[in-house]
mmCIF file of C-alpha atoms and ligand atoms in Angstrom:
data_model
loop_
_atom_site.group_PDB
_atom_site.id
_atom_site.type_symbol
_atom_site.label_atom_id
_atom_site.label_comp_id
_atom_site.label_asym_id
_atom_site.label_seq_id
_atom_site.Cartn_x
_atom_site.Cartn_y
_atom_site.Cartn_z
ATOM 1 C CA MET A 6 -56.799 45.096 -43.667
ATOM 2 C CA SER A 7 -56.584 41.280 -43.895
ATOM 3 C CA ILE A 8 -59.424 41.362 -46.475
ATOM 4 C CA LEU A 9 -57.376 43.727 -48.672
ATOM 5 C CA LEU A 10 -54.265 41.639 -48.147
ATOM 6 C CA ASN A 11 -56.021 38.461 -49.123
ATOM 7 C CA ALA A 12 -57.465 40.122 -52.193
ATOM 8 C CA LEU A 13 -54.047 41.262 -53.163
ATOM 9 C CA LYS A 14 -52.593 37.735 -52.637
ATOM 10 C CA ARG A 15 -55.344 36.318 -54.752
ATOM 11 C CA LEU A 16 -54.689 38.841 -57.508
ATOM 12 C CA VAL A 17 -50.956 37.958 -57.538
ATOM 13 C CA SER A 18 -51.644 34.233 -57.633
ATOM 14 C CA ASP A 19 -54.283 34.645 -60.375
ATOM 15 C CA THR A 20 -51.906 36.700 -62.410
ATOM 16 C CA LEU A 21 -49.086 34.241 -62.019
ATOM 17 C CA SER A 22 -51.282 31.304 -62.991
ATOM 18 C CA LEU A 23 -52.097 33.176 -66.217
ATOM 19 C CA LEU A 24 -48.463 33.546 -67.006
ATOM 20 C CA LEU A 25 -47.282 30.069 -66.147
ATOM 21 C CA PRO A 26 -47.757 27.187 -68.639
ATOM 22 C CA ALA A 27 -51.382 26.062 -68.445
ATOM 23 C CA HIS A 28 -52.420 22.509 -67.589
ATOM 24 C CA CYS A 29 -55.584 20.703 -68.598
ATOM 25 C CA PRO A 30 -57.997 20.716 -65.671
ATOM 26 C CA VAL A 31 -59.222 17.221 -66.490
ATOM 27 C CA CYS A 32 -56.077 15.180 -67.059
ATOM 28 C CA GLY A 33 -53.520 17.523 -65.658
ATOM 29 C CA GLU A 34 -51.215 17.360 -68.800
ATOM 30 C CA GLN A 35 -49.526 20.563 -69.890
ATOM 31 C CA LEU A 36 -51.492 22.254 -72.626
ATOM 32 C CA LEU A 37 -50.027 22.821 -76.111
ATOM 33 C CA GLU A 38 -49.973 26.342 -77.332
ATOM 34 C CA GLN A 39 -53.047 25.975 -79.588
ATOM 35 C CA GLU A 40 -55.103 24.206 -76.890
ATOM 36 C CA LYS A 41 -57.560 26.196 -74.949
ATOM 37 C CA PHE A 42 -58.353 25.308 -71.285
ATOM 38 C CA VAL A 43 -59.244 21.577 -71.801
ATOM 39 C CA CYS A 44 -56.787 19.526 -73.915
ATOM 40 C CA THR A 45 -57.761 18.020 -77.211
ATOM 41 C CA ALA A 46 -57.742 14.434 -75.951
ATOM 42 C CA CYS A 47 -60.060 15.234 -73.074
ATOM 43 C CA ARG A 48 -62.331 17.293 -75.366
ATOM 44 C CA TYR A 49 -62.641 14.278 -77.536
ATOM 45 C CA ARG A 50 -63.543 12.061 -74.619
ATOM 46 C CA ALA A 51 -65.820 14.480 -72.799
ATOM 47 C CA PRO A 52 -68.958 12.884 -71.505
ATOM 48 C CA MET A 53 -71.291 15.066 -73.565
ATOM 49 C CA THR A 54 -75.028 14.482 -73.415
ATOM 50 C CA ASN A 55 -75.611 15.905 -76.955
ATOM 51 C CA PHE A 56 -79.015 16.978 -75.711
ATOM 52 C CA TRP A 57 -78.722 20.323 -77.611
ATOM 53 C CA ARG A 58 -78.748 18.381 -80.905
ATOM 54 C CA GLU A 59 -82.049 16.619 -79.978
ATOM 55 C CA PRO A 60 -84.981 18.752 -78.921
ATOM 56 C CA ASP A 61 -86.868 15.678 -77.650
ATOM 57 C CA ASN A 62 -84.404 14.658 -74.994
ATOM 58 C CA PRO A 63 -84.784 13.281 -71.420
ATOM 59 C CA MET A 64 -84.179 16.726 -69.834
ATOM 60 C CA ALA A 65 -86.640 18.487 -72.002
ATOM 61 C CA ARG A 66 -89.194 15.730 -71.163
ATOM 62 C CA LYS A 67 -88.858 16.647 -67.507
ATOM 63 C CA PHE A 68 -90.751 19.913 -68.135
ATOM 64 C CA TRP A 69 -93.630 18.380 -70.165
ATOM 65 C CA GLY A 70 -96.910 19.218 -68.559
ATOM 66 C CA LEU A 71 -95.216 21.458 -66.025
ATOM 67 C CA LEU A 72 -93.821 24.426 -67.884
ATOM 68 C CA PRO A 73 -93.771 25.583 -71.492
ATOM 69 C CA ILE A 74 -89.988 25.146 -72.040
ATOM 70 C CA GLU A 75 -88.945 25.346 -75.696
ATOM 71 C CA ARG A 76 -85.584 23.684 -75.513
ATOM 72 C CA ALA A 77 -83.650 22.228 -72.568
ATOM 73 C CA SER A 78 -80.180 20.834 -72.624
ATOM 74 C CA ALA A 79 -77.117 20.149 -70.504
ATOM 75 C CA PHE A 80 -73.600 19.987 -71.816
ATOM 76 C CA ILE A 81 -71.943 17.117 -69.909
ATOM 77 C CA TRP A 82 -73.016 14.280 -67.645
ATOM 78 C CA PHE A 83 -72.235 14.905 -64.021
ATOM 79 C CA ILE A 84 -70.545 11.575 -63.302
ATOM 80 C CA GLU A 85 -69.548 10.654 -59.651
ATOM 81 C CA GLU A 86 -65.833 10.349 -59.075
ATOM 82 C CA SER A 87 -64.955 11.885 -62.428
ATOM 83 C CA ARG A 88 -62.549 14.741 -63.035
ATOM 84 C CA TRP A 89 -65.301 16.503 -64.994
ATOM 85 C CA ARG A 90 -67.431 16.565 -61.847
ATOM 86 C CA ASP A 91 -64.475 17.996 -59.899
ATOM 87 C CA LEU A 92 -64.032 20.616 -62.537
ATOM 88 C CA ILE A 93 -67.669 21.760 -62.210
ATOM 89 C CA HIS A 94 -67.333 21.774 -58.451
ATOM 90 C CA THR A 95 -64.406 24.150 -58.782
ATOM 91 C CA PHE A 96 -66.737 26.747 -60.303
ATOM 92 C CA LYS A 97 -67.845 27.628 -56.808
ATOM 93 C CA TYR A 98 -64.315 28.188 -55.394
ATOM 94 C CA ARG A 99 -61.393 30.420 -55.939
ATOM 95 C CA LYS A 100 -60.518 31.011 -59.618
ATOM 96 C CA GLY A 101 -63.404 28.824 -60.512
ATOM 97 C CA TRP A 102 -65.080 31.640 -62.455
ATOM 98 C CA LEU A 103 -62.510 31.339 -65.237
ATOM 99 C CA ALA A 104 -63.297 27.577 -65.602
ATOM 100 C CA ALA A 105 -67.013 28.342 -65.690
ATOM 101 C CA GLN A 106 -66.515 30.896 -68.422
ATOM 102 C CA ARG A 107 -64.301 28.642 -70.554
ATOM 103 C CA MET A 108 -66.767 25.783 -70.221
ATOM 104 C CA GLY A 109 -69.574 28.119 -71.095
ATOM 105 C CA GLU A 110 -67.689 29.227 -74.210
ATOM 106 C CA TRP A 111 -67.141 25.672 -75.377
ATOM 107 C CA TYR A 112 -70.769 24.788 -74.745
ATOM 108 C CA GLY A 113 -71.859 27.946 -76.575
ATOM 109 C CA ALA A 114 -69.759 27.003 -79.616
ATOM 110 C CA GLU A 115 -71.280 23.444 -79.661
ATOM 111 C CA MET A 116 -74.772 24.862 -79.424
ATOM 112 C CA MET A 117 -74.068 27.376 -82.163
ATOM 113 C CA ARG A 118 -72.882 24.614 -84.459
ATOM 114 C CA ALA A 119 -76.043 22.641 -83.872
ATOM 115 C CA GLY A 120 -78.280 25.723 -84.334
ATOM 116 C CA ALA A 121 -79.529 25.344 -80.716
ATOM 117 C CA LEU A 122 -79.292 29.025 -79.993
ATOM 118 C CA GLU A 123 -81.278 30.145 -83.040
ATOM 119 C CA GLY A 124 -83.815 32.795 -82.132
ATOM 120 C CA ILE A 125 -82.415 33.242 -78.527
ATOM 121 C CA ASP A 126 -82.603 37.015 -77.783
ATOM 122 C CA LEU A 127 -81.213 37.081 -74.217
ATOM 123 C CA ILE A 128 -79.303 34.878 -71.712
ATOM 124 C CA ILE A 129 -80.224 35.058 -68.083
ATOM 125 C CA PRO A 130 -78.035 33.359 -65.523
ATOM 126 C CA VAL A 131 -79.895 31.937 -62.535
ATOM 127 C CA PRO A 132 -79.229 34.576 -59.865
ATOM 128 C CA LEU A 133 -77.763 33.892 -56.490
ATOM 129 C CA HIS A 134 -79.054 35.644 -53.387
ATOM 130 C CA TRP A 135 -76.962 38.798 -52.821
ATOM 131 C CA ARG A 136 -75.621 37.388 -49.548
ATOM 132 C CA LYS A 137 -74.318 34.248 -51.145
ATOM 133 C CA ARG A 138 -72.893 36.203 -54.095
ATOM 134 C CA LEU A 139 -71.118 38.488 -51.707
ATOM 135 C CA ALA A 140 -69.652 35.576 -49.696
ATOM 136 C CA ARG A 141 -68.476 33.709 -52.918
ATOM 137 C CA GLY A 142 -67.446 36.902 -54.680
ATOM 138 C CA TYR A 143 -69.245 35.886 -57.921
ATOM 139 C CA ASN A 144 -72.000 33.913 -59.387
ATOM 140 C CA GLN A 145 -70.643 30.992 -61.387
ATOM 141 C CA SER A 146 -73.788 30.893 -63.583
ATOM 142 C CA GLU A 147 -73.027 34.450 -64.742
ATOM 143 C CA TYR A 148 -69.679 33.307 -66.009
ATOM 144 C CA ILE A 149 -71.186 30.310 -67.828
ATOM 145 C CA ALA A 150 -73.669 32.728 -69.374
ATOM 146 C CA ASP A 151 -70.749 35.083 -70.304
ATOM 147 C CA GLY A 152 -68.976 32.206 -71.970
ATOM 148 C CA ILE A 153 -72.048 31.237 -74.029
ATOM 149 C CA ALA A 154 -72.453 34.954 -74.934
ATOM 150 C CA ARG A 155 -68.826 35.021 -76.209
ATOM 151 C CA SER A 156 -69.465 32.190 -78.548
ATOM 152 C CA SER A 157 -72.861 33.340 -79.751
ATOM 153 C CA GLY A 158 -72.953 37.104 -79.479
ATOM 154 C CA VAL A 159 -76.286 36.974 -77.581
ATOM 155 C CA ALA A 160 -76.507 39.522 -74.787
ATOM 156 C CA VAL A 161 -76.525 38.588 -71.049
ATOM 157 C CA ASP A 162 -79.010 40.157 -68.636
ATOM 158 C CA LYS A 163 -77.897 39.865 -65.006
ATOM 159 C CA HIS A 164 -80.224 42.456 -63.506
ATOM 160 C CA SER A 165 -83.872 41.754 -64.523
ATOM 161 C CA VAL A 166 -84.287 38.777 -62.238
ATOM 162 C CA ARG A 167 -83.381 38.635 -58.567
ATOM 163 C CA ARG A 168 -83.291 36.013 -55.955
ATOM 164 C CA THR A 169 -85.214 37.265 -52.998
ATOM 165 C CA ARG A 170 -84.705 34.362 -50.662
ATOM 166 C CA ASN A 171 -81.487 32.557 -49.832
ATOM 167 C CA ASN A 172 -82.808 29.058 -49.761
ATOM 168 C CA PRO A 173 -80.894 26.582 -47.571
ATOM 169 C CA SER A 174 -79.015 23.774 -49.113
ATOM 170 C CA GLN A 175 -81.168 21.327 -51.188
ATOM 171 C CA ALA A 176 -78.920 18.387 -50.461
ATOM 172 C CA GLN A 177 -80.732 16.819 -47.472
ATOM 173 C CA ARG A 178 -84.246 17.286 -48.798
ATOM 174 C CA SER A 179 -86.680 14.946 -50.434
ATOM 175 C CA ARG A 180 -87.830 15.744 -53.966
ATOM 176 C CA ASN A 181 -91.131 17.334 -52.872
ATOM 177 C CA GLU A 182 -89.405 19.385 -50.175
ATOM 178 C CA ARG A 183 -86.950 20.657 -52.764
ATOM 179 C CA TRP A 184 -89.792 21.929 -54.931
ATOM 180 C CA ASP A 185 -91.544 23.670 -51.951
ATOM 181 C CA ASN A 186 -88.206 25.146 -50.819
ATOM 182 C CA VAL A 187 -87.683 27.139 -53.995
ATOM 183 C CA GLU A 188 -91.253 28.314 -54.658
ATOM 184 C CA GLY A 189 -91.360 32.016 -55.111
ATOM 185 C CA ILE A 190 -87.682 32.641 -54.483
ATOM 186 C CA PHE A 191 -87.141 34.730 -57.643
ATOM 187 C CA LYS A 192 -88.490 38.133 -58.491
ATOM 188 C CA VAL A 193 -88.560 39.834 -61.867
ATOM 189 C CA VAL A 194 -87.739 43.482 -61.592
ATOM 190 C CA ARG A 195 -87.728 44.534 -65.206
ATOM 191 C CA ALA A 196 -90.418 42.484 -67.003
ATOM 192 C CA ASP A 197 -90.575 44.959 -69.924
ATOM 193 C CA ARG A 198 -87.128 43.911 -70.965
ATOM 194 C CA LEU A 199 -88.151 40.278 -71.130
ATOM 195 C CA ARG A 200 -91.549 40.453 -72.626
ATOM 196 C CA ALA A 201 -92.003 38.894 -76.093
ATOM 197 C CA ARG A 202 -88.426 37.663 -76.164
ATOM 198 C CA HIS A 203 -86.860 34.221 -76.294
ATOM 199 C CA ILE A 204 -84.797 33.804 -73.113
ATOM 200 C CA LEU A 205 -82.136 31.220 -72.448
ATOM 201 C CA ILE A 206 -81.878 30.517 -68.678
ATOM 202 C CA VAL A 207 -78.405 29.282 -67.633
ATOM 203 C CA ASP A 208 -77.343 27.376 -64.567
ATOM 204 C CA ASP A 209 -74.383 25.165 -63.612
ATOM 205 C CA VAL A 210 -75.922 21.823 -62.604
ATOM 206 C CA PHE A 211 -79.393 20.397 -63.285
ATOM 207 C CA THR A 212 -80.322 18.267 -60.256
ATOM 208 C CA THR A 213 -84.031 18.249 -59.593
ATOM 209 C CA GLY A 214 -84.774 21.111 -61.973
ATOM 210 C CA ALA A 215 -86.614 22.798 -59.068
ATOM 211 C CA THR A 216 -84.518 26.011 -58.916
ATOM 212 C CA ILE A 217 -84.367 26.675 -62.702
ATOM 213 C CA SER A 218 -88.165 25.907 -63.009
ATOM 214 C CA SER A 219 -88.909 28.372 -60.239
ATOM 215 C CA CYS A 220 -86.851 30.955 -62.157
ATOM 216 C CA ALA A 221 -88.560 30.198 -65.411
ATOM 217 C CA GLU A 222 -92.015 30.326 -63.746
ATOM 218 C CA ALA A 223 -91.246 33.797 -62.251
ATOM 219 C CA ILE A 224 -90.347 35.104 -65.702
ATOM 220 C CA ILE A 225 -93.449 33.612 -67.347
ATOM 221 C CA GLU A 226 -95.698 35.026 -64.662
ATOM 222 C CA ALA A 227 -94.079 38.505 -64.851
ATOM 223 C CA CYS A 228 -94.498 38.573 -68.597
ATOM 224 C CA GLU A 229 -98.068 37.184 -68.342
ATOM 225 C CA GLY A 230 -97.027 34.350 -70.609
ATOM 226 C CA ASP A 231 -95.761 36.647 -73.392
ATOM 227 C CA VAL A 232 -92.223 35.121 -73.341
ATOM 228 C CA ARG A 233 -90.400 32.036 -74.632
ATOM 229 C CA ILE A 234 -88.048 30.111 -72.352
ATOM 230 C CA SER A 235 -85.210 27.695 -73.076
ATOM 231 C CA ILE A 236 -82.831 26.248 -70.569
ATOM 232 C CA ALA A 237 -79.164 25.341 -70.701
ATOM 233 C CA THR A 238 -77.075 23.893 -67.872
ATOM 234 C CA LEU A 239 -73.405 22.910 -67.948
ATOM 235 C CA ALA A 240 -74.077 19.466 -66.310
ATOM 236 C CA VAL A 241 -76.811 17.005 -65.463
ATOM 237 C CA SER A 242 -76.678 13.892 -63.347
ATOM 238 C CA LYS A 243 -78.128 10.720 -64.815
ATOM 239 C CA ARG A 244 -79.899 10.115 -61.570
ATOM 240 C CA ALA A 245 -81.740 13.433 -61.938
ATOM 241 C CA LEU A 246 -83.277 12.217 -65.170
ATOM 242 C CA GLY A 247 -83.634 8.563 -64.150
ATOM 243 C CA ASP A 248 -86.133 9.008 -61.291
ATOM 244 C CA PHE A 249 -88.564 11.141 -63.263
HETATM 245 ZN ZN1 ZN B 17 -56.740 16.717 -70.674
#
């Protein structure tokens, strides 16, 4: 019963927050009518990487010699102590799915403008293990993918790849351990739908690249190499690219 009651409470508070005047999640200022989600001033000052405009960027270079990734980009820098970082952290908590979707929409629009989504046939969000998805109630990467789909018209496929292992937190691990930790955690269940297509794999934050690489590898193997892969994440830390 308490689960139902909580769900009802959440629904009421979510509905109320949609009706009340919206505030910018970055600076906290009340939004003007024509402003969507993040205010104009914050959009202007957003710490964008601009990687999607430059195919030869530090994130794309991380895959050289490891995996045949066509394009790789992140939208914004994951800066410690910044409100943008807080915003991305909220993706994993209550109501965070809406923020994830809106940010995805914005990123999708920027990529469209730069031609960075040309030729992409399908968007695949990095799946969560079903147990984690159940506990959280949603997969934030699915909402980022939905946002990119809204801006681009490209279809999202949430069912062809599954996460078969719920890997423990990566935070306390060394770089090598992180790579071992995610090996073989994804399984492609419908390779026929992915074969010969250009797939954009979407995730929230690029840290070591281990998880998204493992996902890409599973798809490439399942399609016996007959697939093209690009990668888009909403954020990347400078540290992640620096120590490469
Ligand atoms: Zn703002």
